[in-house]
Coordinates of C-alpha atoms in Angstrom, one line a residue:
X1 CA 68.6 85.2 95.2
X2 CA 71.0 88.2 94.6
X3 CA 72.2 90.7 97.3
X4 CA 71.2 94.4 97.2
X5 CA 74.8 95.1 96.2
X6 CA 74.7 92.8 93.2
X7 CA 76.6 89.9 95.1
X8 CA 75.3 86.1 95.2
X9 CA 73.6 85.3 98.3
X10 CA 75.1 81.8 100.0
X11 CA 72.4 79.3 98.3
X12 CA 72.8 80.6 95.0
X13 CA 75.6 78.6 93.9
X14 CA 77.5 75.6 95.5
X15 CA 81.0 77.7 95.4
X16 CA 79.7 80.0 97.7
X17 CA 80.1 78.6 100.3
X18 CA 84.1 79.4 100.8
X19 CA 83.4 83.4 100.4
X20 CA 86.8 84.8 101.1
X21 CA 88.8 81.6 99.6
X22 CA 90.7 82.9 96.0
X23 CA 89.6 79.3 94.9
X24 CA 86.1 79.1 96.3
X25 CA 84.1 81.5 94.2
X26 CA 80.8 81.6 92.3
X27 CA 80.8 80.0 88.6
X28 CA 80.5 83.8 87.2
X29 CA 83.7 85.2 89.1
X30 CA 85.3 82.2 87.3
X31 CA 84.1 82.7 83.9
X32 CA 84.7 86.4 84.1
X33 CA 88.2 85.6 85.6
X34 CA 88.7 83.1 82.8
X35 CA 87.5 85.3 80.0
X36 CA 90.1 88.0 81.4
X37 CA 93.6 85.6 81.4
X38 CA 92.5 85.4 77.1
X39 CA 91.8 89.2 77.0
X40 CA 95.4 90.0 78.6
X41 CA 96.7 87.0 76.4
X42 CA 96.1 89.2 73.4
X43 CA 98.6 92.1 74.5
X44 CA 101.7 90.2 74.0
X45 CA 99.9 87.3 71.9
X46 CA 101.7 88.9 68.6
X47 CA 104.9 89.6 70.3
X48 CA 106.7 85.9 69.4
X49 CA 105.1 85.7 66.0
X50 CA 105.9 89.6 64.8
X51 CA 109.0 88.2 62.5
X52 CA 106.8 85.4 61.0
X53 CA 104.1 87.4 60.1
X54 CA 106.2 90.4 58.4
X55 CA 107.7 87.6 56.3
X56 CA 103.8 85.7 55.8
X57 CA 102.7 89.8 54.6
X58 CA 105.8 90.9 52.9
X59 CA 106.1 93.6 55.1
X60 CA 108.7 95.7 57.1
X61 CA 109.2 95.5 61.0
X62 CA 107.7 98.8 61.1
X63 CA 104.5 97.9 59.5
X64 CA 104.0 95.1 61.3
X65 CA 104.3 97.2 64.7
X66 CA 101.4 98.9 63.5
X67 CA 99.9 95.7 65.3
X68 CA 100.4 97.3 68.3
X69 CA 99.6 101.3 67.3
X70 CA 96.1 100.5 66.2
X71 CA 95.3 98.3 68.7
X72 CA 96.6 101.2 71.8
X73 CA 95.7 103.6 70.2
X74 CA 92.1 102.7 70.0
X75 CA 92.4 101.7 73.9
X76 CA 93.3 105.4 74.8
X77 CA 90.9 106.8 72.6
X78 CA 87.7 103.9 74.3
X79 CA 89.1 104.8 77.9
X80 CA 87.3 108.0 77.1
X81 CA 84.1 105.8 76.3
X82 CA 84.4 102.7 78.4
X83 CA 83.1 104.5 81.6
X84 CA 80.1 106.3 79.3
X85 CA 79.5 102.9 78.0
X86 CA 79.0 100.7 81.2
X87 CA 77.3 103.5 83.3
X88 CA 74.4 103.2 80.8
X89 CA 73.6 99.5 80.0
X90 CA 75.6 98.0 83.0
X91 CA 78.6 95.2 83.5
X92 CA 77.8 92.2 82.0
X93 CA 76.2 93.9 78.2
X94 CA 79.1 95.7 78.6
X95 CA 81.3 92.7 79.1
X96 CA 79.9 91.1 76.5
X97 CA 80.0 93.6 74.0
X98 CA 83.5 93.7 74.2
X99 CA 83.7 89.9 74.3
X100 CA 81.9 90.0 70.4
X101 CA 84.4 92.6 69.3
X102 CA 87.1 90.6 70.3
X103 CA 86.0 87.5 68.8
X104 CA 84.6 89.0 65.4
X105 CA 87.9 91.4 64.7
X106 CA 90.6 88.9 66.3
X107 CA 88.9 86.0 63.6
X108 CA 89.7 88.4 61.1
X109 CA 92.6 88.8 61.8
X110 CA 93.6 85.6 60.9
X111 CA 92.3 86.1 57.8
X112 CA 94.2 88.9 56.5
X113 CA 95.7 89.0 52.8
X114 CA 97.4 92.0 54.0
X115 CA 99.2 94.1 56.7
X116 CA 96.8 97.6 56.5
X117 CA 94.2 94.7 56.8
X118 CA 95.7 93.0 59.7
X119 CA 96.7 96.4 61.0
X120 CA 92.6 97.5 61.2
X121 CA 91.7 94.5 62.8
X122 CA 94.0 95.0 65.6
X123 CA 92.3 98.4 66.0
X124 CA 89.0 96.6 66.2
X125 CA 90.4 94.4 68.6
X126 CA 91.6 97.1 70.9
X127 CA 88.3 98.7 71.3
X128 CA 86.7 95.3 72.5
X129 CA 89.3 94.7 74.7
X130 CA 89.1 97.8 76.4
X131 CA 85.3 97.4 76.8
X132 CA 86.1 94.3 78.4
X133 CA 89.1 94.7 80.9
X134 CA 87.6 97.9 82.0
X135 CA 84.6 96.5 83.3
X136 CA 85.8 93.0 84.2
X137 CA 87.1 93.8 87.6
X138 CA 83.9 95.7 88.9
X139 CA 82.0 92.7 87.5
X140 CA 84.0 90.2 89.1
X141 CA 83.8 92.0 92.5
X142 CA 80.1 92.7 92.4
X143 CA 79.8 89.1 91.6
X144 CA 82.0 87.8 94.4
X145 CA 80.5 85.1 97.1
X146 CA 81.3 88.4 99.6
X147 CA 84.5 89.8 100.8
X148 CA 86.0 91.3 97.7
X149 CA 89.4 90.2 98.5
X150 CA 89.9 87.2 96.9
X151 CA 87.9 87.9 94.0
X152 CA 90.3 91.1 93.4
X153 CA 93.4 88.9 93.9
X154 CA 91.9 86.4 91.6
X155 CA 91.5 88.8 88.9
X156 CA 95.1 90.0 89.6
X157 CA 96.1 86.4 88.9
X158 CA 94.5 86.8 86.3
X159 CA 96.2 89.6 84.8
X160 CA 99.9 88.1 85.9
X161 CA 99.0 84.5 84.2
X162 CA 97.5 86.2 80.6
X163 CA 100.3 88.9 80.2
X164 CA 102.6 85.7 80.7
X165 CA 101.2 82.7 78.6
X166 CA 100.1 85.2 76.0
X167 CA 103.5 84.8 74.1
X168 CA 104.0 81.6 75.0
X169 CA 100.6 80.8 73.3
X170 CA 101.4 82.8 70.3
X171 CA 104.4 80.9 70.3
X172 CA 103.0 77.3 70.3
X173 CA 100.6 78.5 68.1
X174 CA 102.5 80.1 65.7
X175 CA 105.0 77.9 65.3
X176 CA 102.6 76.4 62.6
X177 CA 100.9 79.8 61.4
X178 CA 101.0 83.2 62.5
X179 CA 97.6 83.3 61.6
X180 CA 96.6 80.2 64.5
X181 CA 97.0 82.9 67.6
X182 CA 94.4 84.9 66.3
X183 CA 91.8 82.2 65.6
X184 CA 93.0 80.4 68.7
X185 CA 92.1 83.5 70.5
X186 CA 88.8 84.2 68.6
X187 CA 87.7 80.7 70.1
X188 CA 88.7 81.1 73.4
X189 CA 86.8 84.5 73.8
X190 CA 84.2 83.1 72.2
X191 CA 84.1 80.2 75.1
X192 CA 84.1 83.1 77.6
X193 CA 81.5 84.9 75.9
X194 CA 79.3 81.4 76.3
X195 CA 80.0 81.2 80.1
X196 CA 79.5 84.7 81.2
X197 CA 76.2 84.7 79.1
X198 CA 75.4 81.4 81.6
X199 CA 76.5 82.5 84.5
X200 CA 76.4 86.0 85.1
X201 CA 73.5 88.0 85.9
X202 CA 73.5 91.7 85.5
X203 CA 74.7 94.1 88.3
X204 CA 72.9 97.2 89.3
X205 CA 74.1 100.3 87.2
X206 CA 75.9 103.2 88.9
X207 CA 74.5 105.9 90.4
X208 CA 75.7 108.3 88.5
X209 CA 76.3 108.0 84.7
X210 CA 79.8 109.1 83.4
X211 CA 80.4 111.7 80.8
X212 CA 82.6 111.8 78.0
X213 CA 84.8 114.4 79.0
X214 CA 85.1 113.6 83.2
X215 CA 88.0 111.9 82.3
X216 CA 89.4 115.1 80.6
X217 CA 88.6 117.5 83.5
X218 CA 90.2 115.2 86.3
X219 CA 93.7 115.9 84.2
X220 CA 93.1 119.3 85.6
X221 CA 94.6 118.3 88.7
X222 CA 98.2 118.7 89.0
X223 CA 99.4 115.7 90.7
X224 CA 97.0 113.7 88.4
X225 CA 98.5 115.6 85.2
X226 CA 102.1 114.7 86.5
X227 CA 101.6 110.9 87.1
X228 CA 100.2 110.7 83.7
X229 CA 102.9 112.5 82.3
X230 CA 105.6 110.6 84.1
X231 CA 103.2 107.4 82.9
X232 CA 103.4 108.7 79.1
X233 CA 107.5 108.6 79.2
X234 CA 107.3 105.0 81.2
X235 CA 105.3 103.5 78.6
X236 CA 107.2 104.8 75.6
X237 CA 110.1 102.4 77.2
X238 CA 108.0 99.5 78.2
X239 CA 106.5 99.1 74.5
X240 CA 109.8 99.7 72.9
X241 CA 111.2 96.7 74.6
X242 CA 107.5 94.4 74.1
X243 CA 106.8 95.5 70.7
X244 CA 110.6 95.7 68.8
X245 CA 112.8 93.4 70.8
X246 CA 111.4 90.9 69.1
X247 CA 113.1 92.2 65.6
X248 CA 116.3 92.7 67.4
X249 CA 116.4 89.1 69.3
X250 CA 115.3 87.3 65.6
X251 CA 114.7 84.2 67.0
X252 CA 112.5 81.4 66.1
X253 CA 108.7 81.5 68.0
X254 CA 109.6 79.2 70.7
X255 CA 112.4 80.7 71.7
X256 CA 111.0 84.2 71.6
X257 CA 107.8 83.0 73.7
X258 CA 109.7 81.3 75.9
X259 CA 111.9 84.7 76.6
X260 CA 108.8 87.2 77.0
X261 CA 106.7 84.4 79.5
X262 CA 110.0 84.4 81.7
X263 CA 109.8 88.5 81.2
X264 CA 105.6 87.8 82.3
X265 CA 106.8 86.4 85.1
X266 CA 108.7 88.3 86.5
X267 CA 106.2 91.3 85.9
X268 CA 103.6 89.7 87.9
X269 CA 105.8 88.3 90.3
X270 CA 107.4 92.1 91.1
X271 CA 103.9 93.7 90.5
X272 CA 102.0 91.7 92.9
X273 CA 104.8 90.7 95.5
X274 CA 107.9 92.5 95.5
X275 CA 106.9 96.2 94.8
X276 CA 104.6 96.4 97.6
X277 CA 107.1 95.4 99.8
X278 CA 109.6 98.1 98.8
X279 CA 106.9 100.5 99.0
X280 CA 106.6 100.0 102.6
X281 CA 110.3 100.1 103.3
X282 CA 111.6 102.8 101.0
X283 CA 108.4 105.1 100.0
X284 CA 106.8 105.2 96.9
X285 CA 108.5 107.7 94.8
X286 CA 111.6 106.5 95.7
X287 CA 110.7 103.0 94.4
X288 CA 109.6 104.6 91.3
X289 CA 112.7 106.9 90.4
X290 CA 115.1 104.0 91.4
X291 CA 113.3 101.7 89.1
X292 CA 112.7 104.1 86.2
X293 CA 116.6 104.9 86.0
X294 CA 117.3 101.3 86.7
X295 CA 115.1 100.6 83.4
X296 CA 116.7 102.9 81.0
X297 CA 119.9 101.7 82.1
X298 CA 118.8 98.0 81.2
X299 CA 117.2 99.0 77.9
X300 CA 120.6 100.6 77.0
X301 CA 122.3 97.9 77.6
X302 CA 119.7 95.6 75.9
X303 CA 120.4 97.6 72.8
X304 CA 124.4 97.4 72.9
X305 CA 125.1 94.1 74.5
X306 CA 125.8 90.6 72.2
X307 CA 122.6 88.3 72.2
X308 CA 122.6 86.6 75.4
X309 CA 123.0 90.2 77.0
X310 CA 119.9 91.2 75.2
X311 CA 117.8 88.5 76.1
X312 CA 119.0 88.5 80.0
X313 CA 118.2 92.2 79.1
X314 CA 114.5 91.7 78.0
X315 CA 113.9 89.1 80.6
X316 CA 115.4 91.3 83.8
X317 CA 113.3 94.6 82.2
X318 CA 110.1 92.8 83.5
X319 CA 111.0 92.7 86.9
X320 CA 111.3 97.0 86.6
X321 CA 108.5 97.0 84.4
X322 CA 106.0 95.1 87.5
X323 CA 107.2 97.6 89.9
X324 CA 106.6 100.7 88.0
X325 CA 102.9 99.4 87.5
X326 CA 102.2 98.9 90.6
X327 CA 103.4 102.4 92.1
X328 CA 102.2 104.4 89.4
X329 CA 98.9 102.8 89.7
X330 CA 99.1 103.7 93.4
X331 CA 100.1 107.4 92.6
X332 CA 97.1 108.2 89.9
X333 CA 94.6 106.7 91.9
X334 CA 95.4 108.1 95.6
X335 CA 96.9 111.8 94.1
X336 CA 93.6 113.7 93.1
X337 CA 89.9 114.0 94.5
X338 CA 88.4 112.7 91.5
X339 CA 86.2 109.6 91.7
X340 CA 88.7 106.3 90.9
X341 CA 87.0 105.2 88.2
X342 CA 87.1 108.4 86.4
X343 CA 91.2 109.0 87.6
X344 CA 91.8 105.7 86.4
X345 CA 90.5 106.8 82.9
X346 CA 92.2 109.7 82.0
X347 CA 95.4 108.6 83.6
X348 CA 95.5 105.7 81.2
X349 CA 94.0 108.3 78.4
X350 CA 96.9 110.3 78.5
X351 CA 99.5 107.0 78.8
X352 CA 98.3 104.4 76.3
X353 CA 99.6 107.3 73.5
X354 CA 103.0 106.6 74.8
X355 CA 102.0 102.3 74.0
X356 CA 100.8 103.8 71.2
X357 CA 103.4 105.4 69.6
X358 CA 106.6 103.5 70.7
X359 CA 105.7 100.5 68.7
X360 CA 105.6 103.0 65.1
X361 CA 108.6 105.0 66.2
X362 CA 111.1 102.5 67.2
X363 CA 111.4 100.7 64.4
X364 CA 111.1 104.2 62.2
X365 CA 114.5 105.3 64.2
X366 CA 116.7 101.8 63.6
X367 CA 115.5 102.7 59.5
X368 CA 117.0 106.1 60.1
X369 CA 119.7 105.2 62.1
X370 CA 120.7 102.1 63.1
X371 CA 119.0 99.1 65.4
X372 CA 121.2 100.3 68.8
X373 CA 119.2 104.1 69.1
X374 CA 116.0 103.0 69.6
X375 CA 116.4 101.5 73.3
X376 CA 119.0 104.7 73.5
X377 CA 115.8 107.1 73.1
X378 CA 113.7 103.9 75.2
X379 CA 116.1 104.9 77.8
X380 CA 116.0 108.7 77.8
X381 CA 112.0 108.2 77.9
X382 CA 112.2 106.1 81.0
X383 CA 114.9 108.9 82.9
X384 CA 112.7 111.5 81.8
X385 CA 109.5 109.8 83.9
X386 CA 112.3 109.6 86.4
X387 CA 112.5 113.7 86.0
X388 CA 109.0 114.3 86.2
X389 CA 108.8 112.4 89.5
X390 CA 111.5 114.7 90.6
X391 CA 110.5 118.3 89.7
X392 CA 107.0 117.4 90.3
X393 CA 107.7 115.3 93.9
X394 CA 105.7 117.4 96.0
X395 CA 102.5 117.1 94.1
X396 CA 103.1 113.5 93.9
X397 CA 104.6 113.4 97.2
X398 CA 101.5 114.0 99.9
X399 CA 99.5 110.9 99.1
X400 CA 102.7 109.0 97.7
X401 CA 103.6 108.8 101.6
X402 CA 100.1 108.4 103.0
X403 CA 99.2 105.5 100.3
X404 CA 99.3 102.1 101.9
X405 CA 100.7 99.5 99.6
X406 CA 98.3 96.8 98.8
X407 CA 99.5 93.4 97.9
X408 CA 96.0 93.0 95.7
X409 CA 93.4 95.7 95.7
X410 CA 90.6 96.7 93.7
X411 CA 92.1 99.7 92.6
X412 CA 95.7 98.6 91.8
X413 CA 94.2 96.4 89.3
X414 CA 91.4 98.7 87.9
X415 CA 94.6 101.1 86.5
X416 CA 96.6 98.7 85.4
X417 CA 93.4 96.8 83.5
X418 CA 92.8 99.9 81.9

């Protein structure tokens, strides 16, 4: 029998028994949990294979960073819907709607005679993805053995290992075809979609449906506003170095996986360890406008240093990149009166344009110029985040200092997933 609250009562399932224990957890925490490593997979699954597959489509490096437009810029256009959507017909349709997307459009892609074609399917990727990491997290705690604690640092795991392995596996993968990621990933979604169908059972629906534009109204807020801004400029940097390092590096798929799972690394490992830790000792916006200037001073040097340089460069930008997460997921969620759900949303709204755009632009400025100005501009984003913090410190500043840092919490991830 289920719990009022949507949780599994001790009896249900022979897991439940170690409530509290990360690795003692009902079969549906694990398939959700399992489901969510594939979907974060497919963020940087393309990154190793971008070279192989401009050369597979006879295209150019800015075409083929389309990959990434289309598939954020359908993310910041669903964040608007994702809350609409799962308010209505609950967690687990929800989670499995996006689950079929993701199968159906990332199968596709696999089979694309074209880049506009590829390019499309990313977008229809995007969408199902957002449906899905947006609502994984609430469905993983409501589905918890009780005590959402290790269910939320589960997921968090979660998060760390796909944003890792996914180049890795789109290395191994690749190696052969750039077209085995995407039906490698069509088939593991498609084994998550089987297990959360088994093991899940819905959740009760919120109390209160969200609207379309609740997003859009919390941006009212000022501090709100200004950490999304500062977010926008952050982002333009981070997807600069995810999306077109891969051009500048030019190195076979092994090689380039191997680079961007030691980059993974160190972005969970500073997201989920290190920045909470210099949140408590040094205060949040000061952890953010040291590691913003710290960032565009790496991606400068990225873009002007010999090769090893760049790829020390890459690897050392995910330790600033995990910190940056983590704080401004802490500042949009604790800076406005808006419920955190609905925060969350139009903070990430306004930011995945930034993921959005970077990926086009970058590439467009080394055709105009040459391949050294795009991680100059990269790094006059990531100081200019650094200047919003500044001007703007005292609406940030008030529930920057009263925010606890949290080594895994429910909300840390929510933004982040989003």
């Amino acid at each position: 029998m289920h719990s009022s609250t949507g949780g599994p009562s001790e009896g249900d399932d022979p897991f439940d028994a170690g409530a509290g224990s990360i690795l003692r957890q009902p079969r549906a925490v694990w398939a959700t949990a399992g489901a969510s490593v594939v979907a974060f997979m497919g963020i940087g699954l393309v990154d190793p294979i971008l070279p192989s597959i401009a050369k597979g489509l006879n295209a150019t490096a800015s075409q083929v960073s389309l990959l990434f437009t289309s598939y954020f810029l359908i993310t910041a256009v669903a964040m608007l819907v994702t809350g609409f959507v799962s308010s209505r017909i609950g967690g687990r349709k929800t989670l499995l709607l996006g689950l079929a997307l993701v199968v159906v459009f990332a199968g596709l892609s696999g089979t694309s005679g074209s880049v506009a074609q590829l390019v499309g399917f990313r977008a229809g990727w995007g969408l199902g993805n957002a449906l899905f990491v947006s609502t994984a997290l609430a469905v993983i705690v409501g589905a918890a053995a009780g005590g959402s604690a290790a269910a939320i640092l589960l997921y968090e795991s979660a998060l760390g290992l796909g944003m890792a392995c996914g180049p890795l596996v789109g290395a191994l993968l690749g190696n052969a075809s750039w077209r085995y990621p995407f039906f490698g990933t069509a088939f593991l979604m498609a084994v998550g979609f089987l297990c959360i169908t088994a093991f899940l059972k819905e959740q009760p629906k919120p109390a209160r449906k969200t609207s379309l534009l609740d997003p859009v109204r919390a941006l009212g807020h000022g501090g709100l506003a200004s950490a999304a801004v500062s977010a926008f400029f952050y982002n333009y940097t981070f997807f600069t170095v995810l999306a077109f390092t891969p051009f500048v590096l030019n190195m076979t798929p092994y090689k380039s996986g191997a680079v961007f799972f030691a980059w993974g690394v160190l972005l969970a490992l500073f997201s989920v360890v290190v920045a909470p830790r210099m949140q408590a000792r040094f205060g949040s916006l000061k952890v953010l406008g040291g590691s913003l200037v710290l960032l565009a001073a790496d991606v400068v040097v990225l873009g002007y240093g010999d090769h090893t340089t760049a790829v020390v460069c890459t690897i050392l930008s995910g330790a600033f990149i995990g910190v940056n997460n983590t704080v401004y997921t802490e500042l949009a969620l604790g800076v406005s009166d808006a419920p955190r759900p609905v925060a969350s949303a139009g903070y990430n709204f306004v930011r995945w344009f930034a993921a959005a755009a970077a990926p086009f632009l970058a590439p467009k400025i080394a055709e105009w110029t040459d391949i050294h100005v795009p991680f100059v501009v990269a790094g006059a984003t990531a100081v200019a985040g650094a200047l919003v913090v500044a001007v703007r410190r005292r609406a940030l500043h008030h529930e920057a200092e009263e925010l606890q840092p949290r080594h895994a919490t429910e909300d840390s991830v929510t933004v982040f997933a989003n």
